[in-house]
Short mmCIF file of C-alpha atoms in Angstrom, two decimals:
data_model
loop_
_atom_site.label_atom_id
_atom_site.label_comp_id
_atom_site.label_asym_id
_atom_site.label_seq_id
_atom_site.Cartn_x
_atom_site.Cartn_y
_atom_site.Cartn_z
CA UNK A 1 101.66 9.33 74.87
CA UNK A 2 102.19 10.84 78.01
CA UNK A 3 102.66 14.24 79.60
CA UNK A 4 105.84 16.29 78.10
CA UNK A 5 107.82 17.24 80.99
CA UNK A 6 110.85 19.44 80.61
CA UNK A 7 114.44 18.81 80.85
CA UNK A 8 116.15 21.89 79.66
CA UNK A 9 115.27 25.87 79.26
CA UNK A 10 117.65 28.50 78.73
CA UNK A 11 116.70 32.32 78.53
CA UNK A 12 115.44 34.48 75.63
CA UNK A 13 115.79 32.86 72.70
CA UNK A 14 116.94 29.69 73.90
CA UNK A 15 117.02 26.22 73.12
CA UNK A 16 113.82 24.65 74.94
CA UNK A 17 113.79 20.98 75.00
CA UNK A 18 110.87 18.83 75.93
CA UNK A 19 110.85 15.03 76.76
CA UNK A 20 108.25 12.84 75.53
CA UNK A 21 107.08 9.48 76.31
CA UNK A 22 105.72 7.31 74.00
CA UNK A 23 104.21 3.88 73.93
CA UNK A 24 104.53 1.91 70.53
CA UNK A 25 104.95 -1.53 69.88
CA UNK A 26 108.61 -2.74 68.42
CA UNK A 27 107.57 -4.53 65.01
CA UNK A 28 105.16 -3.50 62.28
CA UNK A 29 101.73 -5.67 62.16
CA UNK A 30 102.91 -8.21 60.03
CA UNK A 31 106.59 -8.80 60.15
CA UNK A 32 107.81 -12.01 59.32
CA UNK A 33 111.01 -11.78 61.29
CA UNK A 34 111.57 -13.29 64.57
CA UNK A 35 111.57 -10.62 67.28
CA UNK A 36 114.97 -9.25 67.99
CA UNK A 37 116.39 -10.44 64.08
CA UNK A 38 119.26 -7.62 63.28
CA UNK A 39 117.83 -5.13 60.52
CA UNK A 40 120.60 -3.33 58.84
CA UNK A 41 120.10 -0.04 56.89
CA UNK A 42 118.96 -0.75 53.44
CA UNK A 43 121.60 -0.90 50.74
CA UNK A 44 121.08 1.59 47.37
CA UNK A 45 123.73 1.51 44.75
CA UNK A 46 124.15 4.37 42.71
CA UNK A 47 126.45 5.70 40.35
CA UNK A 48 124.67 9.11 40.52
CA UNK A 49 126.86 11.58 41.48
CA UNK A 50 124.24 13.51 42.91
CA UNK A 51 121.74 12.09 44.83
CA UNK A 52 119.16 12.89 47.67
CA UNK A 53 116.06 11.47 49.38
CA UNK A 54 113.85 12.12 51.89
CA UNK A 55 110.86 11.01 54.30
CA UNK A 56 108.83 14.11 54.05
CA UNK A 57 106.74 12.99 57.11
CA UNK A 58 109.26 12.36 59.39
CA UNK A 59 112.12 14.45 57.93
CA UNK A 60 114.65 11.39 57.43
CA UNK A 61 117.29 11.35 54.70
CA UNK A 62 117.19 8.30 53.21
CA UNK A 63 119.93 8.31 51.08
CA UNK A 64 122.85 11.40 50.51
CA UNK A 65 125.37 11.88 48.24
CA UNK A 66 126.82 15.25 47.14
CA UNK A 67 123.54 17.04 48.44
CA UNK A 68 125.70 19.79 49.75
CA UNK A 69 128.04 20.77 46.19
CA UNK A 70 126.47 23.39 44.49
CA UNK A 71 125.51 22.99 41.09
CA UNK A 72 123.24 25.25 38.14
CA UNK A 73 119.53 24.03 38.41
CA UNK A 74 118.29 24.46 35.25
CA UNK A 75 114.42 24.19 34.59
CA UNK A 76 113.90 23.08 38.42
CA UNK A 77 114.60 26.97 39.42
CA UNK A 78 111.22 27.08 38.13
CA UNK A 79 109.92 25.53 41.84
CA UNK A 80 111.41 28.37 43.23
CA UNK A 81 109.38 30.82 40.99
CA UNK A 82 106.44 28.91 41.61
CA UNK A 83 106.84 29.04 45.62
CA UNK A 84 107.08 33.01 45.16
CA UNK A 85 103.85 33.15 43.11
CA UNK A 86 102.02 30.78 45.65
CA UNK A 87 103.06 32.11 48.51
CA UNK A 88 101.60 35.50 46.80
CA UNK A 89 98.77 34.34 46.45
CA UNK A 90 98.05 32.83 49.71
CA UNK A 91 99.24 36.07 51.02
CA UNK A 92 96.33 38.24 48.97
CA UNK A 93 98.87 40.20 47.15
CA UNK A 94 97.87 38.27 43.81
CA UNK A 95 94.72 36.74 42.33
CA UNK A 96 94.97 33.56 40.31
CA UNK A 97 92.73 35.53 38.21
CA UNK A 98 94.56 38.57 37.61
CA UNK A 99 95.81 38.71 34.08
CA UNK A 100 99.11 39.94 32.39
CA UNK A 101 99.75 40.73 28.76
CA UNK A 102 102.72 39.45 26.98
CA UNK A 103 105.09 42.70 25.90
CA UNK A 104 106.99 42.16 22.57
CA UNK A 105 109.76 42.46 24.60
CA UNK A 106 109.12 39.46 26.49
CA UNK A 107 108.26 37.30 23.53
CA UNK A 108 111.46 38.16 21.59
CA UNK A 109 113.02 37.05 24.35
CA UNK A 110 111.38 33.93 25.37
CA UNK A 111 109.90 32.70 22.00
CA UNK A 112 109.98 29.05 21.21
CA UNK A 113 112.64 29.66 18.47
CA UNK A 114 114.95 31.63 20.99
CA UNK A 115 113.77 30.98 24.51
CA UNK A 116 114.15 27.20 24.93
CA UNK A 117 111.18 25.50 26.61
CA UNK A 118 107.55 27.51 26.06
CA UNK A 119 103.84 27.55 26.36
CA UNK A 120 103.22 29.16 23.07
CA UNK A 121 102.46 32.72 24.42
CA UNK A 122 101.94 35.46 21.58
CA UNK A 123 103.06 39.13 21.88
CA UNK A 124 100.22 41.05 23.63
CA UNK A 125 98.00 38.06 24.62
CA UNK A 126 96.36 38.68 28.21
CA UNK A 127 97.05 35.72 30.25
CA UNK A 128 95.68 34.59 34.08
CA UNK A 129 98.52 34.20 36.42
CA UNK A 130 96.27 30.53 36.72
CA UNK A 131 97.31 29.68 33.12
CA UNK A 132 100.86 31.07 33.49
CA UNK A 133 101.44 28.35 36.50
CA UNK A 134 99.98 25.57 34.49
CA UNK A 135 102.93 26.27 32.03
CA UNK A 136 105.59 27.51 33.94
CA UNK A 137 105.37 23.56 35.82
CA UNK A 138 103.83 21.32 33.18
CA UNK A 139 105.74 22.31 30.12
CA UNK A 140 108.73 24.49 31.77
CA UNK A 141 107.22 27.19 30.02
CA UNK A 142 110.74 29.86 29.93
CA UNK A 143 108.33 32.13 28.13
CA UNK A 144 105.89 31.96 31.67
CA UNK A 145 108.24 32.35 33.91
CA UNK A 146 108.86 35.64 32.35
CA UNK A 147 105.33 36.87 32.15
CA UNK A 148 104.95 36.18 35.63
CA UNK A 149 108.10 37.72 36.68
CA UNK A 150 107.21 41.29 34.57
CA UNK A 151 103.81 41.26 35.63
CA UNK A 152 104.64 41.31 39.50
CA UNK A 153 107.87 43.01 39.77
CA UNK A 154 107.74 45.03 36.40
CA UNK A 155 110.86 43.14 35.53
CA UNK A 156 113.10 39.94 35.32
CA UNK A 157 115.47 41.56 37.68
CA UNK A 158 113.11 42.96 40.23
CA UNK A 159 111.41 39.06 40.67
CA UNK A 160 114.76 37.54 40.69
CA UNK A 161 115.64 39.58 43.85
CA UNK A 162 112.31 38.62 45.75
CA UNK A 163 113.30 35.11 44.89
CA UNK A 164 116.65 35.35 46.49
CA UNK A 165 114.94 37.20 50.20
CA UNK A 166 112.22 34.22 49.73
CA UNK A 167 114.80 31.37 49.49
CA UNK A 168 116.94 32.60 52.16
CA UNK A 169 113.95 33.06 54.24
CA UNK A 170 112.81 29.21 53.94
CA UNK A 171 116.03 28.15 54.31
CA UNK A 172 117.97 27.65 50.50
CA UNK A 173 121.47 28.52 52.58
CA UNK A 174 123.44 27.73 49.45
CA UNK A 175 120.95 29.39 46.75
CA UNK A 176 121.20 31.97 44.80
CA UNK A 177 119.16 32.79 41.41
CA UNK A 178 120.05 34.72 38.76
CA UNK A 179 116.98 33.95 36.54
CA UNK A 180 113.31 33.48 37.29
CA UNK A 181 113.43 30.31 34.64
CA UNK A 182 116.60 28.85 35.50
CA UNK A 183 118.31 30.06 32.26
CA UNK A 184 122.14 29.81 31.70
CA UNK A 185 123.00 33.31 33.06
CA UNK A 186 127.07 32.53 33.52
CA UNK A 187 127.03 30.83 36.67
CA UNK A 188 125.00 32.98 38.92
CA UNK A 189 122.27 30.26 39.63
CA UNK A 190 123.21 27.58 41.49
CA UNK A 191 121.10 25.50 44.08
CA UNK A 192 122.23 22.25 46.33
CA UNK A 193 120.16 19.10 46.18
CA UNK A 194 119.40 19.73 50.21
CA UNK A 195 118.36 23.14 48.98
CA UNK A 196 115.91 22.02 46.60
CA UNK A 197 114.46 19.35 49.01
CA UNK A 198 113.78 21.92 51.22
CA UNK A 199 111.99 24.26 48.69
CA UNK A 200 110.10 21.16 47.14
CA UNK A 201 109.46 20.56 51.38
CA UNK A 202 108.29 24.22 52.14
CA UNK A 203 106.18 24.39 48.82
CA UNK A 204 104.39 21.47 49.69
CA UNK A 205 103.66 21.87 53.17
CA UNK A 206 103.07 25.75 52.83
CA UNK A 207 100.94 25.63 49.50
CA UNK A 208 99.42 22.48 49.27
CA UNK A 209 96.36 23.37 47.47
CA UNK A 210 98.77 25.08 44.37
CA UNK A 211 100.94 21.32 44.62
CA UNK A 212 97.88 19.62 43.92
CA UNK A 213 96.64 21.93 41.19
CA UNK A 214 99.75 22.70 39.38
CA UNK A 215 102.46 20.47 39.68
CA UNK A 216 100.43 16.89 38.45
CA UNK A 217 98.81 18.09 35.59
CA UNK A 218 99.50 15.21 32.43
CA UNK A 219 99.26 18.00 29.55
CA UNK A 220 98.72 21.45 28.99
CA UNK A 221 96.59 23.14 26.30
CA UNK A 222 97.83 26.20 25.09
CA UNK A 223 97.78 28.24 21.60
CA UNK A 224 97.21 27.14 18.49
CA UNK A 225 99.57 25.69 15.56
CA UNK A 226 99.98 27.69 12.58
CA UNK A 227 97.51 25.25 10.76
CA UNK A 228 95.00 26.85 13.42
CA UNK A 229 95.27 23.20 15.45
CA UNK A 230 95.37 23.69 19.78
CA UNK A 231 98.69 23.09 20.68
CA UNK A 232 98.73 20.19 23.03
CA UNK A 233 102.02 18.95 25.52
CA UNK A 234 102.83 16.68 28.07
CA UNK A 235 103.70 17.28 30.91
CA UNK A 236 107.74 17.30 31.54
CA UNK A 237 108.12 15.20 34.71
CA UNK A 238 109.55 11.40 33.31
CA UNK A 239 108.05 9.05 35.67
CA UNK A 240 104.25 11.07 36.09
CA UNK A 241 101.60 7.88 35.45
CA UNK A 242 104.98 5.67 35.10
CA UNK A 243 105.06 5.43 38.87
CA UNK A 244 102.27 5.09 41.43
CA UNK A 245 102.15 8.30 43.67
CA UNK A 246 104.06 10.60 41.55
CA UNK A 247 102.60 14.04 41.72
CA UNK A 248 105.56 16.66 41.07
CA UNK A 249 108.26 17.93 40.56
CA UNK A 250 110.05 19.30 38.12
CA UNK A 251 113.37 18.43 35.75
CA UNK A 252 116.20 20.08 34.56
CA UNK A 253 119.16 19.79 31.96
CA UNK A 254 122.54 21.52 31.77
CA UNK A 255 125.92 20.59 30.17
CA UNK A 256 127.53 21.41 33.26
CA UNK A 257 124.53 19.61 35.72
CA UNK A 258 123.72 16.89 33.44
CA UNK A 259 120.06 15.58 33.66
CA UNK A 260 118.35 16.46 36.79
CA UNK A 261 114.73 16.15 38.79
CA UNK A 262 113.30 17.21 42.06
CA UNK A 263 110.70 14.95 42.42
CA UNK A 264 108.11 13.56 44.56
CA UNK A 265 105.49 10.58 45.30
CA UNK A 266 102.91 9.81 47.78
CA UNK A 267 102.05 6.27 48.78
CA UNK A 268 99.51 4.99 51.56
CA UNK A 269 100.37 8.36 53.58
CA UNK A 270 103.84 8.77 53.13
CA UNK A 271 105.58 11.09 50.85
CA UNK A 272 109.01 11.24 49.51
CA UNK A 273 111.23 13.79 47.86
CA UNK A 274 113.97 12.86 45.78
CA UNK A 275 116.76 14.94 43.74
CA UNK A 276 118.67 12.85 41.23
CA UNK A 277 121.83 15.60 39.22
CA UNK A 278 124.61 14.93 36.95
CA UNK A 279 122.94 11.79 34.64
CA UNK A 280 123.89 11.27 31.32
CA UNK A 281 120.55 11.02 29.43
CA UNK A 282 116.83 11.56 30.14
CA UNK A 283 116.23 7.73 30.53
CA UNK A 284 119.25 7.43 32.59
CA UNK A 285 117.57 10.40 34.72
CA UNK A 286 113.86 8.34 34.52
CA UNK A 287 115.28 5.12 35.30
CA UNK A 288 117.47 5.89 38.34
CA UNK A 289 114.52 8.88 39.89
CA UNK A 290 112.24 5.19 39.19
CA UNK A 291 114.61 2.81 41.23
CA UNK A 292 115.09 5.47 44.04
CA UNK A 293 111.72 6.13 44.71
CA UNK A 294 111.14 2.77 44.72
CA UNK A 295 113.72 1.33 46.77
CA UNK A 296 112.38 4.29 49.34
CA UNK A 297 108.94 2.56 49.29
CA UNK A 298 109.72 -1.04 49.73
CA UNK A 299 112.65 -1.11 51.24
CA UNK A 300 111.97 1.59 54.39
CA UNK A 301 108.59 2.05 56.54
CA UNK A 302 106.69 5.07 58.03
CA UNK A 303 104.82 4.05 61.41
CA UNK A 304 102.85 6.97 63.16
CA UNK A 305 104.40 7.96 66.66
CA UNK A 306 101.74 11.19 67.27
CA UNK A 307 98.39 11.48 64.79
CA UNK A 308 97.78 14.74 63.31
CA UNK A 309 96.28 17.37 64.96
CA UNK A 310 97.79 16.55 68.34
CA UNK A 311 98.61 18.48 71.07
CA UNK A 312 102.02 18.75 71.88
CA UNK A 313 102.88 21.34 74.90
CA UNK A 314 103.31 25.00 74.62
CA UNK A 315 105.72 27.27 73.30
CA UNK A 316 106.61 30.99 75.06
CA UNK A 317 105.12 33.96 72.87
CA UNK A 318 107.45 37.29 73.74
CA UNK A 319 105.51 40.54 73.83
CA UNK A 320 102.44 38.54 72.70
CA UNK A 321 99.00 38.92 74.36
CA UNK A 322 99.27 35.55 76.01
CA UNK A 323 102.66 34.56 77.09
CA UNK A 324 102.52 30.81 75.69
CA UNK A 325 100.83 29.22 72.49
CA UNK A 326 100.26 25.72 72.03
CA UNK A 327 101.61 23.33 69.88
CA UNK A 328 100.14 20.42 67.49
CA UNK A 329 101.11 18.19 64.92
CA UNK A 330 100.06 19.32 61.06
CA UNK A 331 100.28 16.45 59.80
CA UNK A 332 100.67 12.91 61.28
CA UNK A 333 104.23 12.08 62.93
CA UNK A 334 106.11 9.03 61.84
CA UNK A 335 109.17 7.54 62.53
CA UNK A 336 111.22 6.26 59.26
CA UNK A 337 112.83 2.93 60.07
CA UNK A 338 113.69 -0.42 57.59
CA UNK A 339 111.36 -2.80 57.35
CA UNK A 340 111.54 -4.96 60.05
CA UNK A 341 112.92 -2.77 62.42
CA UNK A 342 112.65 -3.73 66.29
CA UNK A 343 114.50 -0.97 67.74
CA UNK A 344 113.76 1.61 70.25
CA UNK A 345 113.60 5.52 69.88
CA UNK A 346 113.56 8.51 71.93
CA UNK A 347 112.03 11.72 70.90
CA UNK A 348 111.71 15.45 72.07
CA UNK A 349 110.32 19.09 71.24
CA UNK A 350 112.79 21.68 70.34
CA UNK A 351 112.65 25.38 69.82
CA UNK A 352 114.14 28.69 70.43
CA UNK A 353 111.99 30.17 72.72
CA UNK A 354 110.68 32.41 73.86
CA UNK A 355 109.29 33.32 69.86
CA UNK A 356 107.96 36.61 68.68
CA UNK A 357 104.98 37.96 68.71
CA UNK A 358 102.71 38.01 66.74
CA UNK A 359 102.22 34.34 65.82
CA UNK A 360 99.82 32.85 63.08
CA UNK A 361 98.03 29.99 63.53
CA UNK A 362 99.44 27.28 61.19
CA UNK A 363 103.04 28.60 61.51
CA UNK A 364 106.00 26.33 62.73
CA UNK A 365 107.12 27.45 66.24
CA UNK A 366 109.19 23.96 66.87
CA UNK A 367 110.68 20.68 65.85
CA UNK A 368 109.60 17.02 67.15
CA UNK A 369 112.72 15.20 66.44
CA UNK A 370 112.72 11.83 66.90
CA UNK A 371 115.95 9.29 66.93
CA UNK A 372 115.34 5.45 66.21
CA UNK A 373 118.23 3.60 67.88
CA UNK A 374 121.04 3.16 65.88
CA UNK A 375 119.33 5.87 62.89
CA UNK A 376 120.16 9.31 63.26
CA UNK A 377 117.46 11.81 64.12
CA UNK A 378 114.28 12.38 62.20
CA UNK A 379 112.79 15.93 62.39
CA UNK A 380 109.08 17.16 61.80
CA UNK A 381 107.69 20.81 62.29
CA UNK A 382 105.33 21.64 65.53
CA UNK A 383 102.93 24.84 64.31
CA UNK A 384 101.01 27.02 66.37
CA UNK A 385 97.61 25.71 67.23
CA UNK A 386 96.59 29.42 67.28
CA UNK A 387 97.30 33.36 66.91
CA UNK A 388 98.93 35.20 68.88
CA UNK A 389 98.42 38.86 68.71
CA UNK A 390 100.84 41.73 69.92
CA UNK A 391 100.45 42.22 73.63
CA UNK A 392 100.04 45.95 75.37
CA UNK A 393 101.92 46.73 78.86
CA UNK A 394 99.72 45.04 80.90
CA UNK A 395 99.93 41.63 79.01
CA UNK A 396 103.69 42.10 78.60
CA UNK A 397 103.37 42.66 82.23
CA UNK A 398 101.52 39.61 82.93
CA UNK A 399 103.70 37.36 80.78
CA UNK A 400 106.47 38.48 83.00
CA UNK A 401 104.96 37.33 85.93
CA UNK A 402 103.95 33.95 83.94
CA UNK A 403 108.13 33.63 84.10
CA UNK A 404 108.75 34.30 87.09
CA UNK A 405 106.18 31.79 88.64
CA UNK A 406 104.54 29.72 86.02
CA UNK A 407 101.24 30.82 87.06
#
C-alpha cells in the first residue's frame, strides 16, 4: 500500500479526502474462471417485503428492499436496550454485578401471564444486571427489560428517553422507542431495517465482549416451576446451531410487522448482518433469515485490502494538545465483491476534519470507503490510534502554526 497523499481539504469541519494506492491481485486464489470472464451481481429472490443485508467488514449492502419504511420492532427493540446497558457498563456507570430487586409493581406488569415473553422473575427477588442481560436476549425476557430499565433510570419512562438520545447518537435517524421491551405501545416504536443494522453494527463493534457473552447463549436457567423443577429455555434466535456462524441477534413478532429478526453470522472472518420483516410464520421467518445468510456466504467474497491494525494517515485534532492524531484500521479491511470478480477498485479516507478535542483512543475519526468497479462504495470506520487530550493556549497556538505551514 503506498503513501496516502491528499487530493482535497476544505476548512473547519470539512470534508478531507485522502487517496490511497493499493496493490492487490484481480482474482481470488483459486478461481476457476478464465481471467477477464464477466461476473454479474448475484441474483436473490425474495418475496420478503422487508429485507436487508450487510458485509459488516467492509460495510456493503448486499441485498435492500424496504430497509428505509418504518415499521414496529417488536422483541428486537430489546438490542437497543441492550446497547444502552453495555455501553453503561463499558462506561463505569454500571457493574454487571450490581443487583436490582423486582418491585410488585414491575411483576404485575410484566408477569408471564400478563407480560408476554419472561424470565420467570418473582416480586422482590434481587437480580445481577449479568442475569437480567442473559434474559432480556436469550429468552426476550419483557419482565428484564423492565428490571433493568427501573433499576437505572428509576422508571420505564426515564430509560426509554436515554434510549431515544443513544439511538440518535449512533445513528437510528428513523427510530424512535416508546418501550424499553418493544411492547405494543400504539405506534410510538418504530425502527427501519437500516436502523437496526446499524444498532446490531454499533453494538457489535462497540461492545464486543457483551456480543459474545450475551447474545449466543443456547438456553437460559432461571426460576423454578411450581413443582420446585429449574425452569429451563432456549434461546429465541431460529437458526442459532441450525446455521454455522450464527451468534445473535434477536426476533420479533407483530400483527402489523409480521415475523421479524436482526440477525448475524460469522464465517472464516467475515460477518454479516441481516434483517428479514413482514413474514408470515416463524418457519417462513427461519427459512428465508437461512437462505439469506447463506446466499451472502457462497455467493459473495471478502478479500482483505488493509490488515488490521494499520496505519492509515492522520486526522486534524481542534483545540487538542497535538494538532493531528493518527489513524488505523480496527479490524481488517475488505472489499465485498462476487465470487469471481476481476474488477478494479479505488479507495480513499474521508472525514470532517478538523475533529474535536478530546479524542479517545479506539474512537472512529473517519471512513475508508472503497468502490469495486461497477459496485457501489463499501465503507469501514478509521479510529484513533490514540488520545487526544484538551490543548492549553500554547498548544492551540502551536496547532495553528501546524496549519499554516505543516510543520
Amino acid at each position: 500500500m503506498g503513501k496516502p497523499a491528499i487530493i482535497a481539504k476544505g476548512g473547519a469541519a470539512a470534508l478531507t479526502i485522502l487517496a490511497l494506492t493499493f496493490a492487490f491481485p484481480a482474482a481470488s486464489a483459486g478461481d476457476a474462471r478464465p481471467k477477464g470472464a464477466p461476473v454479474s451481481r448475484p441474483l436473490y429472490v425474495t418475496q420478503a417485503p422487508i429485507v436487508l443485508l450487510k458485509d459488516l467488514d467492509s460495510g456493503a449492502i448486499l441485498f435492500s428492499r424496504g430497509a428505509d419504511k418504518r415499521f414496529a420492532p417488536a422483541s428486537m427493540a430489546k438490542v437497543m436496550t441492550a446497547y444502552v446497558v453495555l455501553d453503561l457498563m463499558k462506561k463505569g456507570g454500571l457493574a454487571r454485578d450490581k443487583q436490582f430487586t423486582v418491585s410488585e409493581a414491575t411483576w404485575k406488569k410484566w408477569n408471564g401471564s400478563t407480560g408476554g415473553s419472561t424470565m420467570f422473575l418473582r416480586p422482590n427477588e434481587k437480580v445481577s444486571v449479568d442475569e437480567l442481560l442473559k434474559g432480556l436476549i436469550t429468552v426476550s425476557g419483557n419482565d428484564a427489560a423492565a428490571v433493568l430499565a427501573v433499576g437505572i433510570d428509576g422508571s420505564e419512562e426515564a430509560f426509554v428517553k436515554r434510549m431515544n438520545v443513544v439511538a440518535a447518537k449512533i445513528g437510528m435517524a428513523s427510530s424512535r422507542f416508546g418501550t424499553p421491551n418493544g411492547w405494543p405501545d400504539g405506534g410510538i416504536t418504530k425502527v427501519s431495517a437500516a436502523d437496526l443494522v446499524t444498532l446490531a453494527d454499533r453494538l457489535i463493534r462497540d461492545h464486543p465482549d457483551g456480543y459474545n457473552r450475551y447474545f449466543s447463549l443456547p438456553k437460559l436457567q432461571h426460576g423454578k416451576s411450581p413443582d420446585g423443577k429449574p425452569i429451563v429455555q432456549p434461546n429465541r434466535n431460529p437458526i442459532l446451531g441450525r446455521f454455522e456462524g450464527v451468534d445473535g441477534l434477536k426476533t420479533g413478532h407483530t400483527a402489523e410487522a409480521g415475523y421479524c429478526f436482526l440477525g448475524s453470522a460469522k464465517r472464516k472472518g467475515r460477518r454479516l448482518i441481516m434483517v428479514v420483516a413482514g413474514m408470515s410464520s416463524e418457519k417462513a421467518r427461519r427459512d428465508e433469515a437461512e437462505r439469506l445468510m447463506k446466499w451472502g456466504f457462497e455467493e459473495w467474497e471478502g478479500r482483505e485490502i488493509v490488515p488490521a491494525g494499520a496505519s492509515l494517515g492522520h486526522v486534524g485534532v481542534r483545540k487538542g494538545a497535538i494538532p493531528a492524531v493518527a489513524t488505523r484500521t480496527g479490524i481488517a479491511v475488505r472489499m465485498t465483491v462476487p465470487k469471481g470478480y476481476e474488477g478494479g477498485y479505488r479507495a480513499v479516507m474521508r472525514t470532517q476534519a478538523p475533529i474535536a478535542a478530546p479524542v479517545t483512543r479506539g474512537t472512529p475519526v473517519a471512513d475508508l470507503v472503497v468502490t469495486p468497479d461497477g459496485l457501489p462504495p463499501q465503507t469501514t470506520p478509521l479510529i484513533a490510534a490514540a488520545d487526544v487530550a484538551e490543548g492549553g493556549w500554547w498548544a492551540r497556538a502551536r496547532t495553528g502554526f501546524y496549519r499554516l505551514t505543516g510543520l
